[in-house]
């Protein structure tokens, strides 16, 4: 499989596990040796990546499936704090 097919398989895994259509970033890089997967979770600017040193596409896909199953990215919450220069004491 090439990187595009691997990314589509990962999208299918997300749909199967989370019952959701993921439209964000998925990038698969074939390394020498191993694979790396980059997900745009929680956002495309703050990406999540994981890698494995394996020989075959099937080993890599099994690893990705287990990572997605265990980590449960759908339930991840992200908070943003904004600071303003206005000070107010009550």
PDB file of N, CA and C in Angstrom:
ATOM      1  N   UNK A   1       0.840  -1.193   0.000  1.00  0.00           N
ATOM      2  CA  UNK A   1       0.000   0.000   0.000  1.00  0.00           C
ATOM      3  C   UNK A   1       0.877   1.247   0.000  1.00  0.00           C
ATOM      4  N   UNK A   2       0.367   2.296  -0.602  1.00  0.00           N
ATOM      5  CA  UNK A   2       1.086   3.558  -0.517  1.00  0.00           C
ATOM      6  C   UNK A   2       0.519   4.389   0.640  1.00  0.00           C
ATOM      7  N   UNK A   3       1.091   5.568   0.847  1.00  0.00           N
ATOM      8  CA  UNK A   3       0.706   6.406   1.983  1.00  0.00           C
ATOM      9  C   UNK A   3      -0.762   6.842   1.927  1.00  0.00           C
ATOM     10  N   UNK A   4      -1.276   7.105   0.745  1.00  0.00           N
ATOM     11  CA  UNK A   4      -2.672   7.539   0.587  1.00  0.00           C
ATOM     12  C   UNK A   4      -3.630   6.415   0.983  1.00  0.00           C
ATOM     13  N   UNK A   5      -3.335   5.208   0.558  1.00  0.00           N
ATOM     14  CA  UNK A   5      -4.177   4.071   0.916  1.00  0.00           C
ATOM     15  C   UNK A   5      -4.128   3.779   2.413  1.00  0.00           C
ATOM     16  N   UNK A   6      -2.956   3.920   3.018  1.00  0.00           N
ATOM     17  CA  UNK A   6      -2.836   3.733   4.461  1.00  0.00           C
ATOM     18  C   UNK A   6      -3.651   4.777   5.211  1.00  0.00           C
ATOM     19  N   UNK A   7      -3.591   6.027   4.756  1.00  0.00           N
ATOM     20  CA  UNK A   7      -4.360   7.100   5.396  1.00  0.00           C
ATOM     21  C   UNK A   7      -5.864   6.831   5.271  1.00  0.00           C
ATOM     22  N   UNK A   8      -6.300   6.330   4.130  1.00  0.00           N
ATOM     23  CA  UNK A   8      -7.719   6.015   3.955  1.00  0.00           C
ATOM     24  C   UNK A   8      -8.139   4.867   4.864  1.00  0.00           C
ATOM     25  N   UNK A   9      -7.282   3.899   5.040  1.00  0.00           N
ATOM     26  CA  UNK A   9      -7.577   2.795   5.958  1.00  0.00           C
ATOM     27  C   UNK A   9      -7.712   3.303   7.381  1.00  0.00           C
ATOM     28  N   UNK A  10      -6.879   4.251   7.771  1.00  0.00           N
ATOM     29  CA  UNK A  10      -6.963   4.842   9.110  1.00  0.00           C
ATOM     30  C   UNK A  10      -8.266   5.618   9.254  1.00  0.00           C
ATOM     31  N   UNK A  11      -8.677   6.338   8.223  1.00  0.00           N
ATOM     32  CA  UNK A  11      -9.982   7.015   8.248  1.00  0.00           C
ATOM     33  C   UNK A  11     -11.118   6.004   8.448  1.00  0.00           C
ATOM     34  N   UNK A  12     -11.013   4.865   7.782  1.00  0.00           N
ATOM     35  CA  UNK A  12     -12.017   3.818   7.941  1.00  0.00           C
ATOM     36  C   UNK A  12     -12.028   3.273   9.374  1.00  0.00           C
ATOM     37  N   UNK A  13     -10.855   3.130   9.973  1.00  0.00           N
ATOM     38  CA  UNK A  13     -10.765   2.693  11.370  1.00  0.00           C
ATOM     39  C   UNK A  13     -11.453   3.690  12.291  1.00  0.00           C
ATOM     40  N   UNK A  14     -11.219   4.974  12.060  1.00  0.00           N
ATOM     41  CA  UNK A  14     -11.839   6.018  12.889  1.00  0.00           C
ATOM     42  C   UNK A  14     -13.359   5.946  12.758  1.00  0.00           C
ATOM     43  N   UNK A  15     -13.831   5.753  11.538  1.00  0.00           N
ATOM     44  CA  UNK A  15     -15.280   5.645  11.317  1.00  0.00           C
ATOM     45  C   UNK A  15     -15.848   4.423  12.031  1.00  0.00           C
ATOM     46  N   UNK A  16     -15.129   3.323  11.996  1.00  0.00           N
ATOM     47  CA  UNK A  16     -15.570   2.092  12.647  1.00  0.00           C
ATOM     48  C   UNK A  16     -15.564   2.220  14.171  1.00  0.00           C
ATOM     49  N   UNK A  17     -14.480   2.755  14.725  1.00  0.00           N
ATOM     50  CA  UNK A  17     -14.330   2.824  16.180  1.00  0.00           C
ATOM     51  C   UNK A  17     -15.169   3.924  16.818  1.00  0.00           C
ATOM     52  N   UNK A  18     -15.194   5.099  16.222  1.00  0.00           N
ATOM     53  CA  UNK A  18     -15.816   6.263  16.845  1.00  0.00           C
ATOM     54  C   UNK A  18     -17.181   6.610  16.260  1.00  0.00           C
ATOM     55  N   UNK A  19     -17.573   5.917  15.195  1.00  0.00           N
ATOM     56  CA  UNK A  19     -18.849   6.208  14.529  1.00  0.00           C
ATOM     57  C   UNK A  19     -18.917   7.676  14.105  1.00  0.00           C
ATOM     58  N   UNK A  20     -17.800   8.168  13.580  1.00  0.00           N
ATOM     59  CA  UNK A  20     -17.702   9.570  13.164  1.00  0.00           C
ATOM     60  C   UNK A  20     -16.855   9.658  11.905  1.00  0.00           C
ATOM     61  N   UNK A  21     -17.180  10.631  11.089  1.00  0.00           N
ATOM     62  CA  UNK A  21     -16.404  10.891   9.872  1.00  0.00           C
ATOM     63  C   UNK A  21     -15.315  11.898  10.206  1.00  0.00           C
ATOM     64  N   UNK A  22     -14.058  11.499  10.077  1.00  0.00           N
ATOM     65  CA  UNK A  22     -12.939  12.393  10.367  1.00  0.00           C
ATOM     66  C   UNK A  22     -12.461  13.033   9.081  1.00  0.00           C
ATOM     67  N   UNK A  23     -12.465  14.368   9.036  1.00  0.00           N
ATOM     68  CA  UNK A  23     -12.065  15.082   7.821  1.00  0.00           C
ATOM     69  C   UNK A  23     -10.757  15.839   8.002  1.00  0.00           C
ATOM     70  N   UNK A  24     -10.131  15.686   9.152  1.00  0.00           N
ATOM     71  CA  UNK A  24      -8.903  16.422   9.437  1.00  0.00           C
ATOM     72  C   UNK A  24      -7.669  15.783   8.818  1.00  0.00           C
ATOM     73  N   UNK A  25      -6.534  16.268   9.264  1.00  0.00           N
ATOM     74  CA  UNK A  25      -5.232  15.841   8.747  1.00  0.00           C
ATOM     75  C   UNK A  25      -4.905  14.413   9.161  1.00  0.00           C
ATOM     76  N   UNK A  26      -4.539  13.594   8.195  1.00  0.00           N
ATOM     77  CA  UNK A  26      -3.914  12.290   8.436  1.00  0.00           C
ATOM     78  C   UNK A  26      -2.763  12.187   7.444  1.00  0.00           C
ATOM     79  N   UNK A  27      -1.577  12.000   7.977  1.00  0.00           N
ATOM     80  CA  UNK A  27      -0.393  11.833   7.115  1.00  0.00           C
ATOM     81  C   UNK A  27       0.361  10.591   7.573  1.00  0.00           C
ATOM     82  N   UNK A  28       0.685   9.731   6.646  1.00  0.00           N
ATOM     83  CA  UNK A  28       1.456   8.531   6.939  1.00  0.00           C
ATOM     84  C   UNK A  28       2.783   8.659   6.214  1.00  0.00           C
ATOM     85  N   UNK A  29       3.863   8.479   6.965  1.00  0.00           N
ATOM     86  CA  UNK A  29       5.210   8.520   6.389  1.00  0.00           C
ATOM     87  C   UNK A  29       5.850   7.151   6.549  1.00  0.00           C
ATOM     88  N   UNK A  30       6.348   6.615   5.441  1.00  0.00           N
ATOM     89  CA  UNK A  30       7.108   5.374   5.507  1.00  0.00           C
ATOM     90  C   UNK A  30       8.559   5.757   5.796  1.00  0.00           C
ATOM     91  N   UNK A  31       9.059   5.270   6.910  1.00  0.00           N
ATOM     92  CA  UNK A  31      10.425   5.554   7.317  1.00  0.00           C
ATOM     93  C   UNK A  31      11.294   4.353   6.967  1.00  0.00           C
ATOM     94  N   UNK A  32      12.560   4.477   7.233  1.00  0.00           N
ATOM     95  CA  UNK A  32      13.456   3.366   6.960  1.00  0.00           C
ATOM     96  C   UNK A  32      14.192   2.984   8.222  1.00  0.00           C
ATOM     97  N   UNK A  33      13.795   2.059   9.001  1.00  0.00           N
ATOM     98  CA  UNK A  33      12.604   1.227   8.924  1.00  0.00           C
ATOM     99  C   UNK A  33      11.452   1.844   9.701  1.00  0.00           C
ATOM    100  N   UNK A  34      10.263   1.369   9.471  1.00  0.00           N
ATOM    101  CA  UNK A  34       9.103   1.769  10.258  1.00  0.00           C
ATOM    102  C   UNK A  34       8.158   2.719   9.558  1.00  0.00           C
ATOM    103  N   UNK A  35       7.203   3.211  10.357  1.00  0.00           N
ATOM    104  CA  UNK A  35       6.141   4.088   9.876  1.00  0.00           C
ATOM    105  C   UNK A  35       5.864   5.162  10.923  1.00  0.00           C
ATOM    106  N   UNK A  36       5.347   6.296  10.458  1.00  0.00           N
ATOM    107  CA  UNK A  36       4.885   7.351  11.362  1.00  0.00           C
ATOM    108  C   UNK A  36       3.528   7.823  10.870  1.00  0.00           C
ATOM    109  N   UNK A  37       2.629   8.049  11.828  1.00  0.00           N
ATOM    110  CA  UNK A  37       1.298   8.562  11.515  1.00  0.00           C
ATOM    111  C   UNK A  37       1.117   9.885  12.241  1.00  0.00           C
ATOM    112  N   UNK A  38       0.654  10.891  11.516  1.00  0.00           N
ATOM    113  CA  UNK A  38       0.398  12.211  12.084  1.00  0.00           C
ATOM    114  C   UNK A  38      -1.092  12.496  11.921  1.00  0.00           C
ATOM    115  N   UNK A  39      -1.735  12.823  13.041  1.00  0.00           N
ATOM    116  CA  UNK A  39      -3.157  13.157  13.039  1.00  0.00           C
ATOM    117  C   UNK A  39      -3.338  14.605  13.453  1.00  0.00           C
ATOM    118  N   UNK A  40      -4.271  15.281  12.837  1.00  0.00           N
ATOM    119  CA  UNK A  40      -4.582  16.661  13.194  1.00  0.00           C
ATOM    120  C   UNK A  40      -5.509  16.726  14.390  1.00  0.00           C
ATOM    121  N   UNK A  41      -5.163  16.017  15.439  1.00  0.00           N
ATOM    122  CA  UNK A  41      -5.954  15.980  16.666  1.00  0.00           C
ATOM    123  C   UNK A  41      -5.088  16.511  17.788  1.00  0.00           C
ATOM    124  N   UNK A  42      -5.441  17.474  18.556  1.00  0.00           N
ATOM    125  CA  UNK A  42      -6.718  18.149  18.632  1.00  0.00           C
ATOM    126  C   UNK A  42      -6.927  19.190  17.539  1.00  0.00           C
ATOM    127  N   UNK A  43      -5.866  19.641  16.846  1.00  0.00           N
ATOM    128  CA  UNK A  43      -6.053  20.576  15.734  1.00  0.00           C
ATOM    129  C   UNK A  43      -4.904  20.386  14.751  1.00  0.00           C
ATOM    130  N   UNK A  44      -5.022  20.998  13.598  1.00  0.00           N
ATOM    131  CA  UNK A  44      -3.965  20.864  12.607  1.00  0.00           C
ATOM    132  C   UNK A  44      -2.687  21.570  13.042  1.00  0.00           C
ATOM    133  N   UNK A  45      -2.796  22.517  13.976  1.00  0.00           N
ATOM    134  CA  UNK A  45      -1.610  23.228  14.461  1.00  0.00           C
ATOM    135  C   UNK A  45      -0.930  22.475  15.604  1.00  0.00           C
ATOM    136  N   UNK A  46      -1.693  21.732  16.376  1.00  0.00           N
ATOM    137  CA  UNK A  46      -1.163  20.929  17.468  1.00  0.00           C
ATOM    138  C   UNK A  46      -1.475  19.482  17.116  1.00  0.00           C
ATOM    139  N   UNK A  47      -0.537  18.841  16.461  1.00  0.00           N
ATOM    140  CA  UNK A  47      -0.774  17.515  15.915  1.00  0.00           C
ATOM    141  C   UNK A  47      -0.340  16.426  16.887  1.00  0.00           C
ATOM    142  N   UNK A  48      -0.935  15.274  16.717  1.00  0.00           N
ATOM    143  CA  UNK A  48      -0.563  14.084  17.464  1.00  0.00           C
ATOM    144  C   UNK A  48       0.131  13.139  16.504  1.00  0.00           C
ATOM    145  N   UNK A  49       1.250  12.589  16.923  1.00  0.00           N
ATOM    146  CA  UNK A  49       1.931  11.635  16.056  1.00  0.00           C
ATOM    147  C   UNK A  49       2.379  10.429  16.867  1.00  0.00           C
ATOM    148  N   UNK A  50       2.428   9.308  16.190  1.00  0.00           N
ATOM    149  CA  UNK A  50       2.975   8.100  16.803  1.00  0.00           C
ATOM    150  C   UNK A  50       3.681   7.310  15.711  1.00  0.00           C
ATOM    151  N   UNK A  51       4.653   6.528  16.142  1.00  0.00           N
ATOM    152  CA  UNK A  51       5.483   5.799  15.188  1.00  0.00           C
ATOM    153  C   UNK A  51       5.757   4.399  15.705  1.00  0.00           C
ATOM    154  N   UNK A  52       6.070   3.529  14.781  1.00  0.00           N
ATOM    155  CA  UNK A  52       6.412   2.153  15.125  1.00  0.00           C
ATOM    156  C   UNK A  52       7.477   1.658  14.156  1.00  0.00           C
ATOM    157  N   UNK A  53       8.366   0.866  14.686  1.00  0.00           N
ATOM    158  CA  UNK A  53       9.416   0.246  13.884  1.00  0.00           C
ATOM    159  C   UNK A  53       8.946  -1.160  13.524  1.00  0.00           C
ATOM    160  N   UNK A  54       8.390  -1.307  12.341  1.00  0.00           N
ATOM    161  CA  UNK A  54       7.878  -2.610  11.907  1.00  0.00           C
ATOM    162  C   UNK A  54       8.204  -2.801  10.432  1.00  0.00           C
ATOM    163  N   UNK A  55       7.951  -4.008   9.965  1.00  0.00           N
ATOM    164  CA  UNK A  55       8.337  -4.368   8.601  1.00  0.00           C
ATOM    165  C   UNK A  55       7.205  -4.241   7.581  1.00  0.00           C
ATOM    166  N   UNK A  56       5.964  -4.502   7.999  1.00  0.00           N
ATOM    167  CA  UNK A  56       4.875  -4.597   7.026  1.00  0.00           C
ATOM    168  C   UNK A  56       3.767  -3.581   7.308  1.00  0.00           C
ATOM    169  N   UNK A  57       2.973  -3.334   6.283  1.00  0.00           N
ATOM    170  CA  UNK A  57       1.814  -2.456   6.417  1.00  0.00           C
ATOM    171  C   UNK A  57       0.809  -3.022   7.417  1.00  0.00           C
ATOM    172  N   UNK A  58       0.632  -4.335   7.402  1.00  0.00           N
ATOM    173  CA  UNK A  58      -0.335  -4.960   8.310  1.00  0.00           C
ATOM    174  C   UNK A  58       0.042  -4.750   9.771  1.00  0.00           C
ATOM    175  N   UNK A  59       1.322  -4.877  10.100  1.00  0.00           N
ATOM    176  CA  UNK A  59       1.768  -4.628  11.478  1.00  0.00           C
ATOM    177  C   UNK A  59       1.490  -3.178  11.877  1.00  0.00           C
ATOM    178  N   UNK A  60       1.779  -2.262  10.969  1.00  0.00           N
ATOM    179  CA  UNK A  60       1.545  -0.843  11.235  1.00  0.00           C
ATOM    180  C   UNK A  60       0.061  -0.571  11.453  1.00  0.00           C
ATOM    181  N   UNK A  61      -0.799  -1.122  10.606  1.00  0.00           N
ATOM    182  CA  UNK A  61      -2.239  -0.891  10.728  1.00  0.00           C
ATOM    183  C   UNK A  61      -2.807  -1.504  12.012  1.00  0.00           C
ATOM    184  N   UNK A  62      -2.291  -2.650  12.423  1.00  0.00           N
ATOM    185  CA  UNK A  62      -2.716  -3.234  13.704  1.00  0.00           C
ATOM    186  C   UNK A  62      -2.341  -2.313  14.860  1.00  0.00           C
ATOM    187  N   UNK A  63      -1.148  -1.755  14.795  1.00  0.00           N
ATOM    188  CA  UNK A  63      -0.688  -0.822  15.829  1.00  0.00           C
ATOM    189  C   UNK A  63      -1.571   0.427  15.865  1.00  0.00           C
ATOM    190  N   UNK A  64      -1.860   0.996  14.708  1.00  0.00           N
ATOM    191  CA  UNK A  64      -2.698   2.194  14.634  1.00  0.00           C
ATOM    192  C   UNK A  64      -4.098   1.900  15.162  1.00  0.00           C
ATOM    193  N   UNK A  65      -4.663   0.772  14.787  1.00  0.00           N
ATOM    194  CA  UNK A  65      -6.001   0.406  15.262  1.00  0.00           C
ATOM    195  C   UNK A  65      -6.023   0.337  16.791  1.00  0.00           C
ATOM    196  N   UNK A  66      -5.017  -0.291  17.364  1.00  0.00           N
ATOM    197  CA  UNK A  66      -4.957  -0.410  18.823  1.00  0.00           C
ATOM    198  C   UNK A  66      -4.763   0.955  19.490  1.00  0.00           C
ATOM    199  N   UNK A  67      -3.934   1.809  18.912  1.00  0.00           N
ATOM    200  CA  UNK A  67      -3.742   3.167  19.450  1.00  0.00           C
ATOM    201  C   UNK A  67      -5.055   3.952  19.429  1.00  0.00           C
ATOM    202  N   UNK A  68      -5.769   3.872  18.334  1.00  0.00           N
ATOM    203  CA  UNK A  68      -7.050   4.580  18.232  1.00  0.00           C
ATOM    204  C   UNK A  68      -8.073   4.015  19.210  1.00  0.00           C
ATOM    205  N   UNK A  69      -8.064   2.719  19.403  1.00  0.00           N
ATOM    206  CA  UNK A  69      -9.017   2.087  20.308  1.00  0.00           C
ATOM    207  C   UNK A  69      -8.726   2.455  21.760  1.00  0.00           C
ATOM    208  N   UNK A  70      -7.469   2.430  22.143  1.00  0.00           N
ATOM    209  CA  UNK A  70      -7.091   2.662  23.538  1.00  0.00           C
ATOM    210  C   UNK A  70      -7.150   4.138  23.920  1.00  0.00           C
ATOM    211  N   UNK A  71      -6.690   5.007  23.058  1.00  0.00           N
ATOM    212  CA  UNK A  71      -6.584   6.433  23.396  1.00  0.00           C
ATOM    213  C   UNK A  71      -7.911   7.173  23.366  1.00  0.00           C
ATOM    214  N   UNK A  72      -8.848   6.735  22.571  1.00  0.00           N
ATOM    215  CA  UNK A  72     -10.186   7.327  22.499  1.00  0.00           C
ATOM    216  C   UNK A  72     -10.120   8.840  22.273  1.00  0.00           C
ATOM    217  N   UNK A  73      -9.673   9.228  21.117  1.00  0.00           N
ATOM    218  CA  UNK A  73      -9.483  10.641  20.779  1.00  0.00           C
ATOM    219  C   UNK A  73     -10.775  11.443  20.732  1.00  0.00           C
ATOM    220  N   UNK A  74     -11.901  10.813  20.533  1.00  0.00           N
ATOM    221  CA  UNK A  74     -13.162  11.541  20.459  1.00  0.00           C
ATOM    222  C   UNK A  74     -13.481  12.206  21.789  1.00  0.00           C
ATOM    223  N   UNK A  75     -13.105  11.614  22.882  1.00  0.00           N
ATOM    224  CA  UNK A  75     -13.423  12.140  24.201  1.00  0.00           C
ATOM    225  C   UNK A  75     -12.400  13.161  24.705  1.00  0.00           C
ATOM    226  N   UNK A  76     -11.414  13.455  23.919  1.00  0.00           N
ATOM    227  CA  UNK A  76     -10.389  14.412  24.329  1.00  0.00           C
ATOM    228  C   UNK A  76     -10.961  15.822  24.358  1.00  0.00           C
ATOM    229  N   UNK A  77     -10.715  16.536  25.448  1.00  0.00           N
ATOM    230  CA  UNK A  77     -11.195  17.905  25.579  1.00  0.00           C
ATOM    231  C   UNK A  77     -10.010  18.862  25.556  1.00  0.00           C
ATOM    232  N   UNK A  78     -10.202  19.980  24.892  1.00  0.00           N
ATOM    233  CA  UNK A  78      -9.154  20.982  24.784  1.00  0.00           C
ATOM    234  C   UNK A  78      -9.708  22.297  25.291  1.00  0.00           C
ATOM    235  N   UNK A  79      -8.945  22.956  26.120  1.00  0.00           N
ATOM    236  CA  UNK A  79      -9.355  24.238  26.670  1.00  0.00           C
ATOM    237  C   UNK A  79      -8.404  25.315  26.190  1.00  0.00           C
ATOM    238  N   UNK A  80      -8.935  26.510  26.074  1.00  0.00           N
ATOM    239  CA  UNK A  80      -8.128  27.633  25.647  1.00  0.00           C
ATOM    240  C   UNK A  80      -8.306  28.734  26.676  1.00  0.00           C
ATOM    241  N   UNK A  81      -7.196  29.320  27.108  1.00  0.00           N
ATOM    242  CA  UNK A  81      -7.230  30.395  28.091  1.00  0.00           C
ATOM    243  C   UNK A  81      -6.820  31.689  27.390  1.00  0.00           C
ATOM    244  N   UNK A  82      -7.618  32.710  27.563  1.00  0.00           N
ATOM    245  CA  UNK A  82      -7.307  34.016  27.003  1.00  0.00           C
ATOM    246  C   UNK A  82      -6.987  34.976  28.146  1.00  0.00           C
ATOM    247  N   UNK A  83      -5.988  35.753  27.953  1.00  0.00           N
ATOM    248  CA  UNK A  83      -5.582  36.711  28.967  1.00  0.00           C
ATOM    249  C   UNK A  83      -5.740  38.112  28.386  1.00  0.00           C
ATOM    250  N   UNK A  84      -6.375  38.976  29.126  1.00  0.00           N
ATOM    251  CA  UNK A  84      -6.496  40.341  28.629  1.00  0.00           C
ATOM    252  C   UNK A  84      -5.740  41.275  29.564  1.00  0.00           C
ATOM    253  N   UNK A  85      -5.480  42.456  29.111  1.00  0.00           N
ATOM    254  CA  UNK A  85      -4.686  43.394  29.891  1.00  0.00           C
ATOM    255  C   UNK A  85      -5.535  44.182  30.898  1.00  0.00           C
ATOM    256  N   UNK A  86      -6.806  44.032  30.794  1.00  0.00           N
ATOM    257  CA  UNK A  86      -7.705  44.754  31.689  1.00  0.00           C
ATOM    258  C   UNK A  86      -7.721  44.084  33.065  1.00  0.00           C
ATOM    259  N   UNK A  87      -7.471  44.853  34.105  1.00  0.00           N
ATOM    260  CA  UNK A  87      -7.539  44.306  35.455  1.00  0.00           C
ATOM    261  C   UNK A  87      -8.736  44.888  36.157  1.00  0.00           C
ATOM    262  N   UNK A  88      -9.426  44.058  36.874  1.00  0.00           N
ATOM    263  CA  UNK A  88     -10.627  44.488  37.541  1.00  0.00           C
ATOM    264  C   UNK A  88     -10.669  43.850  38.921  1.00  0.00           C
ATOM    265  N   UNK A  89     -10.858  44.663  39.922  1.00  0.00           N
ATOM    266  CA  UNK A  89     -10.985  44.129  41.264  1.00  0.00           C
ATOM    267  C   UNK A  89     -12.372  44.469  41.775  1.00  0.00           C
ATOM    268  N   UNK A  90     -13.015  43.509  42.327  1.00  0.00           N
ATOM    269  CA  UNK A  90     -14.361  43.734  42.831  1.00  0.00           C
ATOM    270  C   UNK A  90     -14.414  43.511  44.323  1.00  0.00           C
TER     271      UNK A  90
END
